[in-house]
Coordinates of C-alpha atoms in Angstrom, one line a residue:
Chain A
M1 CA -70.2 150.7 -128.0
I2 CA -66.9 149.6 -126.4
K3 CA -66.0 146.0 -126.1
L4 CA -66.1 145.4 -122.3
F5 CA -63.3 142.8 -122.4
S6 CA -60.9 145.3 -124.1
P7 CA -58.1 147.0 -122.1
A8 CA -60.2 150.2 -122.0
G9 CA -63.4 148.4 -121.1
L10 CA -61.7 146.5 -118.2
K11 CA -60.1 149.6 -116.8
L12 CA -63.5 151.4 -116.8
L13 CA -65.1 148.3 -115.2
E14 CA -62.5 148.2 -112.5
S15 CA -63.0 151.9 -111.8
I16 CA -66.6 151.4 -110.9
C17 CA -65.5 148.9 -108.3
F18 CA -63.7 151.6 -106.4
T19 CA -67.0 153.1 -105.3
P20 CA -70.2 151.4 -103.8
T21 CA -72.2 150.2 -106.8
L22 CA -75.5 148.4 -107.3
F23 CA -74.9 145.4 -109.7
A24 CA -78.1 144.7 -111.6
F25 CA -78.9 142.0 -114.2
D26 CA -81.6 141.1 -116.6
F27 CA -82.5 137.4 -116.4
D28 CA -83.4 135.7 -119.7
G29 CA -80.6 135.9 -122.2
T30 CA -78.3 137.4 -119.6
L31 CA -78.0 135.4 -116.4
S32 CA -79.7 132.4 -118.1
K33 CA -79.6 131.3 -121.7
I34 CA -82.4 131.9 -124.1
V35 CA -84.4 128.6 -124.5
K36 CA -87.1 127.5 -126.8
Q37 CA -89.6 126.9 -124.0
P38 CA -89.6 129.9 -121.6
D39 CA -90.5 127.7 -118.7
Q40 CA -87.3 125.8 -119.1
A41 CA -85.0 128.7 -118.5
N42 CA -82.9 128.2 -115.5
L43 CA -79.8 129.6 -113.9
N44 CA -76.6 127.6 -114.5
S45 CA -75.3 126.4 -111.2
S46 CA -71.9 128.0 -111.7
T47 CA -73.5 131.4 -112.5
G48 CA -75.6 131.0 -109.4
I49 CA -72.5 130.4 -107.3
L50 CA -70.8 133.5 -108.8
L51 CA -73.8 135.6 -108.2
A52 CA -74.0 134.6 -104.6
E53 CA -70.3 135.4 -104.2
L54 CA -70.9 138.8 -105.8
G55 CA -73.7 139.4 -103.4
K56 CA -71.3 139.4 -100.5
Y57 CA -69.8 142.6 -101.7
G58 CA -72.9 144.7 -101.9
P59 CA -76.5 144.9 -103.1
L60 CA -77.6 143.1 -106.2
A61 CA -80.7 143.4 -108.4
I62 CA -82.3 141.2 -110.9
I63 CA -84.7 143.1 -113.2
S64 CA -86.7 140.8 -115.4
G65 CA -89.6 140.8 -117.8
R66 CA -91.0 137.7 -116.1
S67 CA -93.5 138.1 -113.3
L68 CA -92.0 137.8 -109.8
A69 CA -94.0 134.7 -109.2
D70 CA -92.2 133.2 -112.2
L71 CA -88.8 134.6 -111.6
M72 CA -88.2 133.9 -107.9
P73 CA -88.4 130.1 -108.0
R74 CA -85.7 130.1 -110.7
L75 CA -83.3 131.7 -108.2
D76 CA -84.3 129.6 -105.2
K77 CA -81.1 127.5 -105.3
V78 CA -78.8 130.5 -105.2
K79 CA -77.4 131.1 -101.7
F80 CA -78.0 134.9 -101.6
R81 CA -78.0 137.0 -98.6
K82 CA -81.7 137.8 -98.8
S83 CA -81.3 141.4 -97.7
Q84 CA -78.8 142.0 -100.5
V85 CA -80.9 140.9 -103.4
H86 CA -83.7 143.0 -104.9
M87 CA -85.9 141.4 -107.5
V88 CA -88.0 143.3 -110.0
G89 CA -90.4 141.6 -112.3
N90 CA -92.8 142.5 -115.2
H91 CA -90.3 144.9 -116.8
G92 CA -90.3 147.1 -113.7
L93 CA -93.9 146.8 -112.6
E94 CA -93.4 144.4 -109.7
G95 CA -91.0 144.7 -106.8
I96 CA -91.0 148.5 -106.7
H97 CA -93.5 150.1 -104.5
F98 CA -96.5 151.6 -106.4
G99 CA -100.0 152.4 -105.2
K100 CA -102.5 149.6 -105.1
N101 CA -104.8 151.5 -107.3
R102 CA -102.2 151.7 -110.0
L103 CA -101.4 148.0 -109.9
S104 CA -105.1 147.2 -110.0
Y105 CA -105.5 149.3 -113.1
F106 CA -102.6 147.4 -114.8
D107 CA -104.2 144.1 -113.8
E108 CA -107.6 145.1 -115.2
T109 CA -106.1 146.4 -118.4
C110 CA -104.2 143.2 -119.0
S111 CA -107.4 141.2 -118.4
L112 CA -109.2 143.3 -120.9
W113 CA -106.4 142.9 -123.5
K114 CA -106.4 139.2 -123.1
S115 CA -110.1 139.0 -123.8
Q116 CA -109.5 141.0 -127.0
L117 CA -106.6 138.8 -128.1
M118 CA -107.9 135.4 -127.3
P119 CA -110.5 135.3 -130.1
I120 CA -107.8 136.2 -132.7
F121 CA -105.4 133.5 -131.5
G122 CA -108.2 131.0 -131.1
K123 CA -109.1 131.1 -134.7
D124 CA -107.7 128.7 -137.2
N125 CA -104.9 131.0 -138.1
L126 CA -101.9 129.0 -139.4
D127 CA -99.6 132.0 -139.1
L128 CA -100.3 132.1 -135.4
K129 CA -100.0 128.4 -134.7
G130 CA -97.5 127.9 -132.0
A131 CA -97.9 131.4 -130.6
V132 CA -98.4 131.6 -126.9
I133 CA -100.0 134.4 -124.9
E134 CA -98.4 134.6 -121.5
D135 CA -100.5 136.4 -118.9
K136 CA -98.1 138.0 -116.4
K137 CA -100.9 139.7 -114.5
F138 CA -99.5 143.3 -115.1
S139 CA -98.3 142.8 -118.6
I140 CA -98.8 140.3 -121.5
A141 CA -96.1 138.6 -123.5
V142 CA -96.9 137.0 -126.9
H143 CA -94.3 134.5 -127.8
Y144 CA -93.8 133.4 -131.4
R145 CA -90.6 131.4 -131.1
N146 CA -92.4 128.2 -132.0
C147 CA -94.3 129.5 -135.0
R148 CA -93.6 128.1 -138.4
S149 CA -92.8 131.5 -139.9
K150 CA -91.6 133.9 -137.2
M151 CA -91.8 136.9 -139.6
K152 CA -95.4 136.2 -140.5
A153 CA -96.4 135.5 -136.9
K154 CA -94.7 138.7 -135.8
G155 CA -96.7 140.7 -138.4
K156 CA -100.0 139.2 -137.3
I157 CA -99.3 139.7 -133.6
L158 CA -98.3 143.4 -134.2
E159 CA -101.5 143.8 -136.2
A160 CA -103.6 142.3 -133.4
V161 CA -101.9 144.3 -130.5
S162 CA -102.1 147.6 -132.4
N163 CA -105.9 147.3 -132.2
L164 CA -106.0 146.8 -128.5
S165 CA -107.9 149.3 -126.4
P166 CA -106.6 151.0 -124.3
P167 CA -103.5 151.3 -126.6
P168 CA -100.5 149.6 -125.0
R169 CA -96.8 150.2 -125.1
L170 CA -95.0 147.6 -127.1
I171 CA -91.5 146.4 -126.4
M172 CA -90.0 143.9 -128.8
G173 CA -88.0 141.0 -127.3
K174 CA -86.4 137.9 -128.8
S175 CA -89.3 136.2 -130.6
V176 CA -91.7 137.9 -128.2
V177 CA -93.9 141.0 -128.2
N178 CA -94.3 142.5 -124.8
V179 CA -97.6 144.3 -124.3
I180 CA -97.4 146.8 -121.4
P181 CA -99.9 149.3 -120.0
S182 CA -99.1 152.9 -121.1
G183 CA -97.6 155.0 -118.4
A184 CA -96.3 151.9 -116.5
P185 CA -92.8 152.1 -115.2
H186 CA -90.1 150.4 -117.1
K187 CA -86.7 148.8 -116.2
G188 CA -84.9 152.1 -116.3
I189 CA -87.3 153.6 -113.7
A190 CA -87.0 150.4 -111.6
L191 CA -83.2 150.7 -111.6
L192 CA -83.3 154.3 -110.5
E193 CA -85.7 153.5 -107.7
L194 CA -83.4 150.7 -106.6
M195 CA -80.5 153.0 -106.5
V196 CA -82.4 155.3 -104.2
K197 CA -83.6 152.4 -102.1
T198 CA -80.1 150.8 -101.7
K199 CA -78.5 154.3 -101.3
M200 CA -76.1 153.5 -104.2
N201 CA -74.8 156.4 -106.2
H202 CA -73.8 154.1 -109.0
A203 CA -75.1 151.1 -110.8
F204 CA -74.0 148.5 -113.3
Y205 CA -76.6 147.0 -115.6
I206 CA -76.4 144.2 -118.2
G207 CA -79.1 143.0 -120.5
D208 CA -79.6 141.5 -123.9
D209 CA -82.8 142.8 -125.3
D210 CA -84.8 145.8 -126.5
T211 CA -86.5 145.8 -123.2
D212 CA -83.2 146.7 -121.6
E213 CA -82.8 149.7 -123.8
D214 CA -85.1 151.5 -121.3
V215 CA -82.1 151.3 -118.9
F216 CA -79.4 152.0 -121.6
S217 CA -81.2 155.0 -122.9
L218 CA -81.4 156.7 -119.4
A219 CA -78.0 158.1 -120.4
D220 CA -77.3 158.6 -116.8
P221 CA -73.5 158.9 -116.2
R222 CA -73.9 157.1 -113.0
I223 CA -75.0 153.9 -114.7
F224 CA -72.5 151.6 -116.4
T225 CA -74.5 149.8 -119.2
V226 CA -73.6 146.6 -121.0
R227 CA -75.4 144.8 -123.7
I228 CA -75.0 141.2 -124.6
G229 CA -74.1 141.1 -128.2
H230 CA -73.1 144.2 -130.3
R231 CA -76.0 146.2 -131.7
K232 CA -75.3 149.3 -133.7
N233 CA -78.1 151.5 -132.5
S234 CA -78.0 150.3 -128.9
Q235 CA -77.7 153.0 -126.2
A236 CA -75.5 150.7 -124.1
R237 CA -72.0 151.9 -123.5
F238 CA -70.3 148.5 -123.6
F239 CA -71.0 145.0 -124.9
I240 CA -69.9 141.5 -124.4
E241 CA -70.0 139.0 -127.3
N242 CA -72.6 136.6 -126.0
Q243 CA -74.3 135.2 -122.9
S244 CA -71.7 132.5 -122.5
E245 CA -69.3 135.3 -121.3
I246 CA -71.5 136.1 -118.2
N247 CA -69.4 133.9 -115.9
T248 CA -66.2 135.5 -117.1
L249 CA -67.8 138.9 -116.4
L250 CA -68.9 137.9 -112.9
K251 CA -65.5 136.6 -112.1
K252 CA -63.8 139.8 -113.2
I253 CA -66.1 142.0 -111.1
I254 CA -65.6 139.7 -108.1
S255 CA -61.8 139.9 -108.5
F256 CA -61.9 143.7 -108.7
L257 CA -64.1 144.0 -105.6
S258 CA -62.1 141.4 -103.7
E259 CA -58.9 143.4 -104.4
Q260 CA -60.4 146.6 -103.1
K261 CA -61.7 144.9 -100.0
S262 CA -58.3 143.3 -99.2
K263 CA -56.7 146.8 -99.4
S264 CA -59.2 148.6 -97.2
Chain B
M1 CA -53.3 207.1 -99.1
N2 CA -56.5 207.4 -97.2
D3 CA -57.8 204.9 -94.6
A4 CA -60.1 203.0 -97.0
T5 CA -57.3 202.5 -99.5
L6 CA -54.9 201.4 -96.7
R7 CA -57.5 198.9 -95.5
L8 CA -58.0 197.5 -99.0
S9 CA -54.3 197.3 -99.5
E10 CA -53.9 195.4 -96.2
L11 CA -56.7 193.0 -97.2
L12 CA -55.3 192.2 -100.6
T13 CA -51.8 191.6 -99.0
N14 CA -53.4 189.1 -96.6
L15 CA -55.3 187.4 -99.4
T16 CA -52.1 187.1 -101.4
K17 CA -50.3 185.7 -98.4
L18 CA -53.0 183.1 -98.0
H19 CA -52.8 182.2 -101.7
L20 CA -49.0 181.7 -101.3
R21 CA -49.5 179.7 -98.1
F22 CA -51.8 177.3 -100.1
Q23 CA -49.4 177.1 -103.0
Q24 CA -46.5 176.3 -100.6
L25 CA -48.6 173.6 -98.8
N26 CA -49.6 172.2 -102.1
K27 CA -45.9 171.8 -103.1
E28 CA -45.0 170.3 -99.7
A29 CA -47.8 167.8 -100.0
E30 CA -46.6 166.8 -103.5
L31 CA -43.0 166.5 -102.2
S32 CA -43.7 164.6 -99.1
C33 CA -46.8 162.5 -100.1
G34 CA -46.3 162.2 -103.8
L35 CA -49.6 163.9 -104.5
S36 CA -50.5 167.6 -104.4
F37 CA -53.8 168.7 -102.9
V38 CA -55.2 169.6 -106.2
Q39 CA -54.2 166.2 -107.6
W40 CA -55.7 164.5 -104.5
H41 CA -58.9 166.5 -105.0
V42 CA -59.2 165.3 -108.6
L43 CA -58.4 161.6 -107.8
S44 CA -60.7 161.5 -104.8
T45 CA -63.6 163.0 -106.9
L46 CA -62.9 160.4 -109.6
V47 CA -63.3 157.6 -107.1
R48 CA -66.9 158.8 -106.5
M49 CA -67.5 159.5 -110.2
P50 CA -66.0 156.8 -112.4
A51 CA -66.1 157.1 -116.1
T52 CA -67.0 160.8 -116.0
S53 CA -66.6 163.6 -118.5
P54 CA -63.9 166.2 -117.9
R55 CA -66.6 168.8 -118.1
L56 CA -68.6 167.3 -115.3
L57 CA -65.5 166.6 -113.3
A58 CA -64.5 170.3 -113.6
K59 CA -68.0 171.4 -112.5
T60 CA -67.9 169.1 -109.5
I61 CA -64.5 170.3 -108.4
G62 CA -65.4 173.9 -109.0
V63 CA -63.1 174.9 -111.8
T64 CA -63.3 175.6 -115.5
P65 CA -62.7 172.6 -117.8
G66 CA -59.7 174.6 -119.3
S67 CA -58.0 174.9 -116.0
L68 CA -58.4 171.2 -115.3
T69 CA -56.7 170.2 -118.6
Q70 CA -53.2 170.6 -117.4
T71 CA -53.8 168.7 -114.1
L72 CA -55.5 165.8 -116.1
S73 CA -52.6 165.7 -118.5
R74 CA -50.1 165.3 -115.6
L75 CA -52.2 162.6 -113.9
E76 CA -52.6 160.7 -117.2
K77 CA -48.8 160.8 -117.8
K78 CA -48.3 159.3 -114.3
N79 CA -50.9 156.6 -115.2
W80 CA -53.1 157.6 -112.3
I81 CA -56.0 158.3 -114.5
F82 CA -57.2 156.9 -117.8
V83 CA -58.9 158.9 -120.6
C84 CA -60.8 157.2 -123.4
E85 CA -63.4 158.0 -126.0
D86 CA -67.0 158.2 -125.0
S87 CA -68.7 155.4 -127.1
R88 CA -71.9 157.5 -127.3
D89 CA -70.1 160.6 -128.7
A90 CA -66.7 160.4 -130.3
R91 CA -66.2 164.1 -129.6
K92 CA -66.3 163.5 -125.9
K93 CA -64.0 161.8 -123.5
L94 CA -64.4 159.8 -120.3
V95 CA -62.0 160.0 -117.4
S96 CA -61.5 157.3 -114.8
L97 CA -59.2 156.4 -112.0
T98 CA -56.7 153.6 -112.7
R99 CA -55.7 150.9 -110.2
L100 CA -52.4 152.7 -109.7
G101 CA -54.2 156.0 -109.1
K102 CA -56.4 154.4 -106.5
Q103 CA -53.3 152.9 -104.8
R104 CA -51.6 156.3 -104.8
L105 CA -54.7 157.9 -103.4
D106 CA -55.0 155.4 -100.6
S107 CA -51.4 155.7 -99.6
A108 CA -51.4 159.5 -99.7
E109 CA -54.5 159.8 -97.5
K110 CA -52.6 158.2 -94.6
K111 CA -49.8 160.7 -94.9
Y112 CA -52.1 163.7 -95.4
E113 CA -53.6 164.0 -91.9
K114 CA -51.3 166.8 -90.6
K115 CA -51.4 168.6 -94.0
F116 CA -55.2 168.6 -93.9
E117 CA -55.1 170.4 -90.5
E118 CA -53.0 173.2 -92.0
L119 CA -55.5 173.3 -94.9
F120 CA -58.4 173.8 -92.5
N121 CA -56.5 176.6 -90.9
I122 CA -56.1 178.3 -94.2
E123 CA -59.8 177.9 -94.8
Q124 CA -60.6 179.5 -91.5
D125 CA -58.3 182.5 -92.3
A126 CA -59.8 182.8 -95.8
T127 CA -63.3 182.8 -94.3
K128 CA -62.4 185.7 -92.0
L129 CA -60.8 187.6 -94.8
A130 CA -63.8 187.0 -97.1
S131 CA -66.1 188.4 -94.4
T132 CA -63.9 191.5 -94.0
L133 CA -63.9 192.0 -97.8
K134 CA -67.6 191.7 -97.9
T135 CA -68.0 194.3 -95.2
Y136 CA -65.6 196.6 -97.0
L137 CA -67.4 196.2 -100.3
S138 CA -70.8 196.9 -98.7
L139 CA -69.7 200.2 -97.3

């Protein structure tokens, strides 16, 4: 991975601003900081202002693991041009057009899984005390951030979800196990669909988590991928050190785009 | 020399003249606009394909990677393009347009209009010749 804020990284970042590009972002841990209580995650006002400014130059996308119903209110205060922002939730399951039958299947599967998990989490299991099952309608997230021993909690959760029927796809997040119906689209597919929808030949995507590796591992030369934090086996091409650099990144992109616009 | 040989000779002469016309135009473009057609073609392709591999760039332009090497080298020396390692595979390179290259491209395009007309004339003549050659080869 190349450091994005290196001379080489910045030159490459500038070069994607020479051509129409879809700028896409993960939410938790990327646009907003990771917080102990997921419902407390919110967009910093300065980031919101920069995001709205970026939206003036072309289409934006926010691709999150949260459900759309959970995500959208957190972006209410940002003064986007509505037509320019595309929101995708549930790791790619919501916000992209799929058949109703397929969505119903995902919904039913998650309900079934929840009924299988609740008895395990309901028991007096000290290792799972503090764990929270989040029902996102089309997927489930099991948070263990507030468990006494995260390692033990993770072990118990993985044991529980590995016995689910039908078998799910699991994506590990930061102190969360994401339980997703097999065969469901992921963030990578969502981004490709958005590129078609917005008629953009190129995309920029930044994320912080294993769930974003579905985008990074597309290995599509048209997609400029950035991970928050360096990770040796990440498929992302570039990285920034941490989430606190997101505003610096947004300002850089805006300055590159603004320069192009002033010359055209 | 029989008729067929004469015709072939004439055809090849015309093709050679066409090739020389293009070479001459390419040189004139570089002298007057600071950018040859070949260089323009590479830079304008890179605008649409940032951070691309030389192999993919060559394929898109319609040349072999080997024949593109010299052009890329010249463009890099002028700081119009930038070449760096591909973080996914250290054996591979990525090529991108620099800010200077973009500025050069934008200013050249304004001066190129008349030169483009001549280029289209060459294309039309080449198409006619290609058709003649095809007919000749099918006989």
